[in-house]
GROMACS .gro file of C-alpha atoms in nm:
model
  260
    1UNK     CA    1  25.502   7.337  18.047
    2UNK     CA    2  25.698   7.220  18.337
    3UNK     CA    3  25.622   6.828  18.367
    4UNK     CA    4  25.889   6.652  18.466
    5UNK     CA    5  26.089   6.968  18.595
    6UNK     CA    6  26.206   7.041  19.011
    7UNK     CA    7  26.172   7.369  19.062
    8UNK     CA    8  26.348   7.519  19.391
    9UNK     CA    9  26.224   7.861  19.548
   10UNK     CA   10  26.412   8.030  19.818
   11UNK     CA   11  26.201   8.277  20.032
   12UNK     CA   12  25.860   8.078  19.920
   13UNK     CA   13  25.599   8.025  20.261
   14UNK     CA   14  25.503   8.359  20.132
   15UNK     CA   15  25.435   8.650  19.914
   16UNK     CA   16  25.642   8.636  19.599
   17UNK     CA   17  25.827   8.327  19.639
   18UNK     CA   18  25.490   8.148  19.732
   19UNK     CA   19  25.298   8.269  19.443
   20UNK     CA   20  25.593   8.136  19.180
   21UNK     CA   21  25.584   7.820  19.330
   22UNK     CA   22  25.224   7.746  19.299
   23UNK     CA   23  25.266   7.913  18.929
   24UNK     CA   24  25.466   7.630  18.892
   25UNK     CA   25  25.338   7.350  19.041
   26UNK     CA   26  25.018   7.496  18.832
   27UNK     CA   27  25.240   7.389  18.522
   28UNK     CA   28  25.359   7.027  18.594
   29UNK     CA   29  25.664   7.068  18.837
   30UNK     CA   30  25.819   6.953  19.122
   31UNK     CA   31  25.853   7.164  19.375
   32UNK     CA   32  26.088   7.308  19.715
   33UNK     CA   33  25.979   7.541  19.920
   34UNK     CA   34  26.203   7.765  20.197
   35UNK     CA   35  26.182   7.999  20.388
   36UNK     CA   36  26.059   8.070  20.766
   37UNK     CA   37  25.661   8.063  20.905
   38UNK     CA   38  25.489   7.881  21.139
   39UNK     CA   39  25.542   7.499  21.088
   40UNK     CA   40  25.193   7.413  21.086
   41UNK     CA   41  25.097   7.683  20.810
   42UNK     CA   42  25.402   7.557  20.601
   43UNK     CA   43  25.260   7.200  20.617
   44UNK     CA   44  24.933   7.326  20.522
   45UNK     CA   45  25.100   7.537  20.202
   46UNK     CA   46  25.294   7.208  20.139
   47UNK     CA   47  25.005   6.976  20.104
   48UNK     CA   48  24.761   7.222  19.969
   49UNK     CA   49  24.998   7.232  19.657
   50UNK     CA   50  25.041   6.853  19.622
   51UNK     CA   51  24.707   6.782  19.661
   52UNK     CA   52  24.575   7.065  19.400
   53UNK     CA   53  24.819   7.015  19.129
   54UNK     CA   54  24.946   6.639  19.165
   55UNK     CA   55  25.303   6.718  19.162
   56UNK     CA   56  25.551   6.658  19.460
   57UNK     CA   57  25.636   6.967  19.711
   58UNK     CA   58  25.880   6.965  19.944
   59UNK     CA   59  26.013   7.158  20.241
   60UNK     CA   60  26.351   7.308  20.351
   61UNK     CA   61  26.409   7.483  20.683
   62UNK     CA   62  26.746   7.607  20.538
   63UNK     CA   63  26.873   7.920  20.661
   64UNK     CA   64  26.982   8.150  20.394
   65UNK     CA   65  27.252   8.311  20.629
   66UNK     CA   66  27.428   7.954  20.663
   67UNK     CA   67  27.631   7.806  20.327
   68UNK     CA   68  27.633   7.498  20.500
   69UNK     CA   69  27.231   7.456  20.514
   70UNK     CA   70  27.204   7.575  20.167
   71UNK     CA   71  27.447   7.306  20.058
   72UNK     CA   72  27.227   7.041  20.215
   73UNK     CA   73  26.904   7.188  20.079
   74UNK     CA   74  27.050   7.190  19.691
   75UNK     CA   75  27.225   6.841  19.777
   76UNK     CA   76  26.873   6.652  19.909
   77UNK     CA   77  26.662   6.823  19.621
   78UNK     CA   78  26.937   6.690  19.393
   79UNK     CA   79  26.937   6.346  19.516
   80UNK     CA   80  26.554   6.362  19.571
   81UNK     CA   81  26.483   6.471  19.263
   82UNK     CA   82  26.805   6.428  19.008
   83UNK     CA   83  26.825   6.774  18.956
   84UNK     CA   84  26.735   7.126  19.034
   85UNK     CA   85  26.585   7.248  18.710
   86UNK     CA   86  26.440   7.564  18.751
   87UNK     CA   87  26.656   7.760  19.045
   88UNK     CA   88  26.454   8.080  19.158
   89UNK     CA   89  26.663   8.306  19.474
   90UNK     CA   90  26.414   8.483  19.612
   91UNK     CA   91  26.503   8.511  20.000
   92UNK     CA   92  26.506   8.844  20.081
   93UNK     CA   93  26.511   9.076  20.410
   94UNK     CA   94  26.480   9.429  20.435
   95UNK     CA   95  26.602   9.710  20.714
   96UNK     CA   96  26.543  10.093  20.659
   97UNK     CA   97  26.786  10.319  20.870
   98UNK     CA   98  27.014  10.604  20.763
   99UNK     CA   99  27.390  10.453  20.723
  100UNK     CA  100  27.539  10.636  20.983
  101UNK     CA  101  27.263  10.402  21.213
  102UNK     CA  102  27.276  10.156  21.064
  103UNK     CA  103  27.294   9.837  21.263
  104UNK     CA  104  27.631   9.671  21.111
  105UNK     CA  105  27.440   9.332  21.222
  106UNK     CA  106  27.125   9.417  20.976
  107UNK     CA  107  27.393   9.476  20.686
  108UNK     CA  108  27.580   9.139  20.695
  109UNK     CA  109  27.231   8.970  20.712
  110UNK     CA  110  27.075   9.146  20.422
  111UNK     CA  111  27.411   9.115  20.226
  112UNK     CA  112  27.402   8.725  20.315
  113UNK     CA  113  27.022   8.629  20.223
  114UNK     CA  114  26.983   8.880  19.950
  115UNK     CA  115  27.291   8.847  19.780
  116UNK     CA  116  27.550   8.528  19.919
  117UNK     CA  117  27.291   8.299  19.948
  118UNK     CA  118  27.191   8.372  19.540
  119UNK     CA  119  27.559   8.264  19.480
  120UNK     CA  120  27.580   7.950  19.702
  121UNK     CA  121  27.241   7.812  19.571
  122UNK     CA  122  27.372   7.880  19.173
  123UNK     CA  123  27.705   7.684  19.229
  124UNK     CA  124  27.516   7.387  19.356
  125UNK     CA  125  27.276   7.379  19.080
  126UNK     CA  126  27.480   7.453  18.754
  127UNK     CA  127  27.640   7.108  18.691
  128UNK     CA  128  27.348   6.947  18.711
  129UNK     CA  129  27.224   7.200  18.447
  130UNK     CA  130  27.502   7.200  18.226
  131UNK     CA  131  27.490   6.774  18.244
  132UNK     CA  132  27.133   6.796  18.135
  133UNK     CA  133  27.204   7.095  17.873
  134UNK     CA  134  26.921   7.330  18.009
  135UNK     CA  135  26.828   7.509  18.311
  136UNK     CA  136  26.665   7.834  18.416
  137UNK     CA  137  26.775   8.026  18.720
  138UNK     CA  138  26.547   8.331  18.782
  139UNK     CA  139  26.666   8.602  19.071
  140UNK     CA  140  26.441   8.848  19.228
  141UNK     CA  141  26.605   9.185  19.242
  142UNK     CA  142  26.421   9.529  19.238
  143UNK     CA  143  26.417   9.831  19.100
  144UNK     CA  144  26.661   9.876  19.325
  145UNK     CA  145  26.895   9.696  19.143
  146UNK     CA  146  26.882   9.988  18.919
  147UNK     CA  147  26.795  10.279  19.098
  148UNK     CA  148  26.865  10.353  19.437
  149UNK     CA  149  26.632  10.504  19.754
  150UNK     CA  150  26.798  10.656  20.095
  151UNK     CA  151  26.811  10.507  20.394
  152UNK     CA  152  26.802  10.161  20.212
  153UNK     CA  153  27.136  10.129  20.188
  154UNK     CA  154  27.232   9.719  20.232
  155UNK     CA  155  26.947   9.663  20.033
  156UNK     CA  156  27.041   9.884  19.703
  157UNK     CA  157  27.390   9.737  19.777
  158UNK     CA  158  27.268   9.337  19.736
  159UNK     CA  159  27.055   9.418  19.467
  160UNK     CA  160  27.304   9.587  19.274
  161UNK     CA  161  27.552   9.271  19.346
  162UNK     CA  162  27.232   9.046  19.226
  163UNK     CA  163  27.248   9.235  18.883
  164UNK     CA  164  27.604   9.151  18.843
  165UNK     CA  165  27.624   8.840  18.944
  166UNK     CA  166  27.285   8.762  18.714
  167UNK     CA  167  27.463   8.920  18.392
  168UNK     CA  168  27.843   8.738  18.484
  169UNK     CA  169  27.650   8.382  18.504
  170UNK     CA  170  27.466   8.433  18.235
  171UNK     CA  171  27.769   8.478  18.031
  172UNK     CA  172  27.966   8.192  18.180
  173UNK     CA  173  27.707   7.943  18.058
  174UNK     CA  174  27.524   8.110  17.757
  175UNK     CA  175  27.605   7.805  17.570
  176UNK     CA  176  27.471   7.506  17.805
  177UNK     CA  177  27.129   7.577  17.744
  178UNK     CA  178  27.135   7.798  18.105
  179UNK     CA  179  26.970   8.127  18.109
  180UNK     CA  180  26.994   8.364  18.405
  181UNK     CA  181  26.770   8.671  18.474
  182UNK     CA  182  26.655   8.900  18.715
  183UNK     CA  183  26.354   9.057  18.780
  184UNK     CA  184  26.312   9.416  18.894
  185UNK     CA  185  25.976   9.444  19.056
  186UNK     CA  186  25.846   9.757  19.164
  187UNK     CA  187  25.682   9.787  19.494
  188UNK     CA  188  25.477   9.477  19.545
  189UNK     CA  189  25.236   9.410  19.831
  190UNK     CA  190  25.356   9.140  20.034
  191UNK     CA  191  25.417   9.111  20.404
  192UNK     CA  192  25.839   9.252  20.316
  193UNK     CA  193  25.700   9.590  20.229
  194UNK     CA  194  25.387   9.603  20.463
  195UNK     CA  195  25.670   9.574  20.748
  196UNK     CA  196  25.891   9.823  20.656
  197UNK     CA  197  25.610  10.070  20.661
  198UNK     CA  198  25.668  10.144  21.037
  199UNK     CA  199  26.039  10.200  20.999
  200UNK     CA  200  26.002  10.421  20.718
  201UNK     CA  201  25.713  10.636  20.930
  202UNK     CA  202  25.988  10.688  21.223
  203UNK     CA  203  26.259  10.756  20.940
  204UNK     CA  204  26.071  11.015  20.749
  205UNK     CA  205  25.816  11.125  21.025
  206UNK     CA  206  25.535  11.032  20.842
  207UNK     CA  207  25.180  10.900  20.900
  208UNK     CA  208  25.118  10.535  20.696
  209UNK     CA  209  24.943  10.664  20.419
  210UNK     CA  210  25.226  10.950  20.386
  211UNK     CA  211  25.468  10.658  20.340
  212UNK     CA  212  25.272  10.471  20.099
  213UNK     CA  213  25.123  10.729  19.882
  214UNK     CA  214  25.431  10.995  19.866
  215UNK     CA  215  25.715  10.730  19.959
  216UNK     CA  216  25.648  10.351  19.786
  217UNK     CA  217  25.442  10.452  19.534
  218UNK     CA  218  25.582  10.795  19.462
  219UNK     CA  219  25.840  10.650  19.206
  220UNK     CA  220  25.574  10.416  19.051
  221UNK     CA  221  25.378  10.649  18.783
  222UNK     CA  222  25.085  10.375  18.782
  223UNK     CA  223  25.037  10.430  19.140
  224UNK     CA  224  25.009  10.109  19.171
  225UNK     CA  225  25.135   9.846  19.376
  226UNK     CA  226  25.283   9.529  19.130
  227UNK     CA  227  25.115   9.211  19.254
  228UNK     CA  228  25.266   8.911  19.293
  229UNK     CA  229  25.089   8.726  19.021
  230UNK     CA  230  25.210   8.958  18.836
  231UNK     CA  231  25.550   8.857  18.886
  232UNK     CA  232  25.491   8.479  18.902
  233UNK     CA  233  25.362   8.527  18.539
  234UNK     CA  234  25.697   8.668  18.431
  235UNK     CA  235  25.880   8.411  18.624
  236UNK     CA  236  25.677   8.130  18.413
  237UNK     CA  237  25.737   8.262  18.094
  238UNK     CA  238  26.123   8.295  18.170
  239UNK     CA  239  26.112   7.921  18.209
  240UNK     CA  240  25.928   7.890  17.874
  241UNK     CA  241  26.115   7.807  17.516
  242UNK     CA  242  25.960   8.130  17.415
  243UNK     CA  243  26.208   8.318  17.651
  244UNK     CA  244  26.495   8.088  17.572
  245UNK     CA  245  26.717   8.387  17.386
  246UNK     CA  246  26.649   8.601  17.689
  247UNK     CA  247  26.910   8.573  17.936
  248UNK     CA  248  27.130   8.851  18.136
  249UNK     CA  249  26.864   9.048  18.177
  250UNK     CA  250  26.710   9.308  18.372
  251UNK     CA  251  26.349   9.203  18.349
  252UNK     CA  252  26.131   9.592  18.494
  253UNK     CA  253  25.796   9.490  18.646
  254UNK     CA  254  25.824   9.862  18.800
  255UNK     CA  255  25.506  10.059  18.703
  256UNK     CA  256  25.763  10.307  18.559
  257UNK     CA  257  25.979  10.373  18.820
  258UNK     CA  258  26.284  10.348  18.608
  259UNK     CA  259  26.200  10.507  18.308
  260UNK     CA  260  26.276  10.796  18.513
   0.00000   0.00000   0.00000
């Protein structure tokens, strides 16, 4: 589906980024990792994906924090590869505190990498998409980009910019063969959530499986955690010509949590 096609994945040496980027090198494409990890373990990821699928992978250290090292990371795909197809912003950091505690450091870095960084990466990659008269950029929000939880407040705060800023690009190039969703997983077990599990115990003053049974999966009426294949499936088949009317959207891979 993808031969031929870059596809660059902020937030990718693990968990939901990671699985979308295999999904795609699965299909034929090119493809950029980020994110932070142990260098040796990020090789390993690196060539285990060109040497299973036969497709180039490549590696950026970029900080999503810094517009300057996202720059460079869009500019050497680019020039690497001609073009950043198949954009997917998926960096994302998480801090639970109540807001009168809350660190005003931890808000201006969740703001940057979950929200600024999604709008520094999309600048850099349009043109090329508009020259080229197709493109697909795919953001990760949440549920929370829809519904809010306390004590979360930075994080409901990017993810609500991330809706907005998926629905006003989406509109601005509607008719360059660009489409621009987001997708709104529920809970999904990756390392993000398994970390914030300690926070939320001290927050709530509650044992582990208190926080996941009557806190994460409380507003998910599968009871279920989402898994990330799950969302690398949906982030495929927005690449797809099948999904080519579908853009501005809201994409729920929730369990249920908003239909609330």
């Amino acid at each position: 589906m993808l031969t031929s096609k870059t596809a660059l994945v902020t937030g990718s040496t693990s968990g939901i980024g990671l699985a979308i980027a295999r999904t795609y090198a699965k299909n034929g494409a090119n493809v950029v990792l980020n994110g932070f990890g142990d260098a040796d373990e990020i090789e390993t990821i690196r060539a285990g994906i060109e040497a299973e699928h036969g497709v180039a992978c490549r590696y950026s250290s970029a900080d999503m924090t810094r517009p300057d090292e996202i720059a460079a990371m869009m500019a050497d795909a680019e020039k690497e590869f001609g073009a950043v197809d198949v954009l997917v912003n998926n960096a994302g950091i998480q801090h639970v505190s109540p807001v009168e505690e809350f660190p005003v450091e931890k808000w201006d870095a969740i703001l940057a990498i979950n929200l600024s960084s999604s709008f520094h990466t999309i600048r850099a990659a349009v043109p090329k998409m508009k020259e080229k008269g197709w493109g697909r950029i795919i953001n990760t929000a949440s549920a929370h980009a829809l519904v809010a939880s306390p004590f979360k407040s930075a994080y409901v705060a990017a993810k609500h910019g991330i809706a907005g800023l998926t629905k006003t690009v989406a509109l601005e190039v509607a008719q360059n063969g660009i489409t621009v969703n987001a997708i709104c997983p529920g809970y999904v077990w990756t390392p993000l959530v398994e970390r914030q599990i300690p926070d939320t115990m001290k927050a709530r003053g509650m044992t582990e499986e208190q926080v996941k049974n009557d806190v994460l999966l409380a507003a998910q009426p599968t009871k279920e955690f989402v898994t990330v294949d799950q969302v690398a499936s949906m982030a495929l088949y927005l690449t797809s010509d099948a999904a080519s009317c579908i853009t501005g959207t809201m994409l729920q891979l929730d369990g249920g949590w908003t239909a609330h």
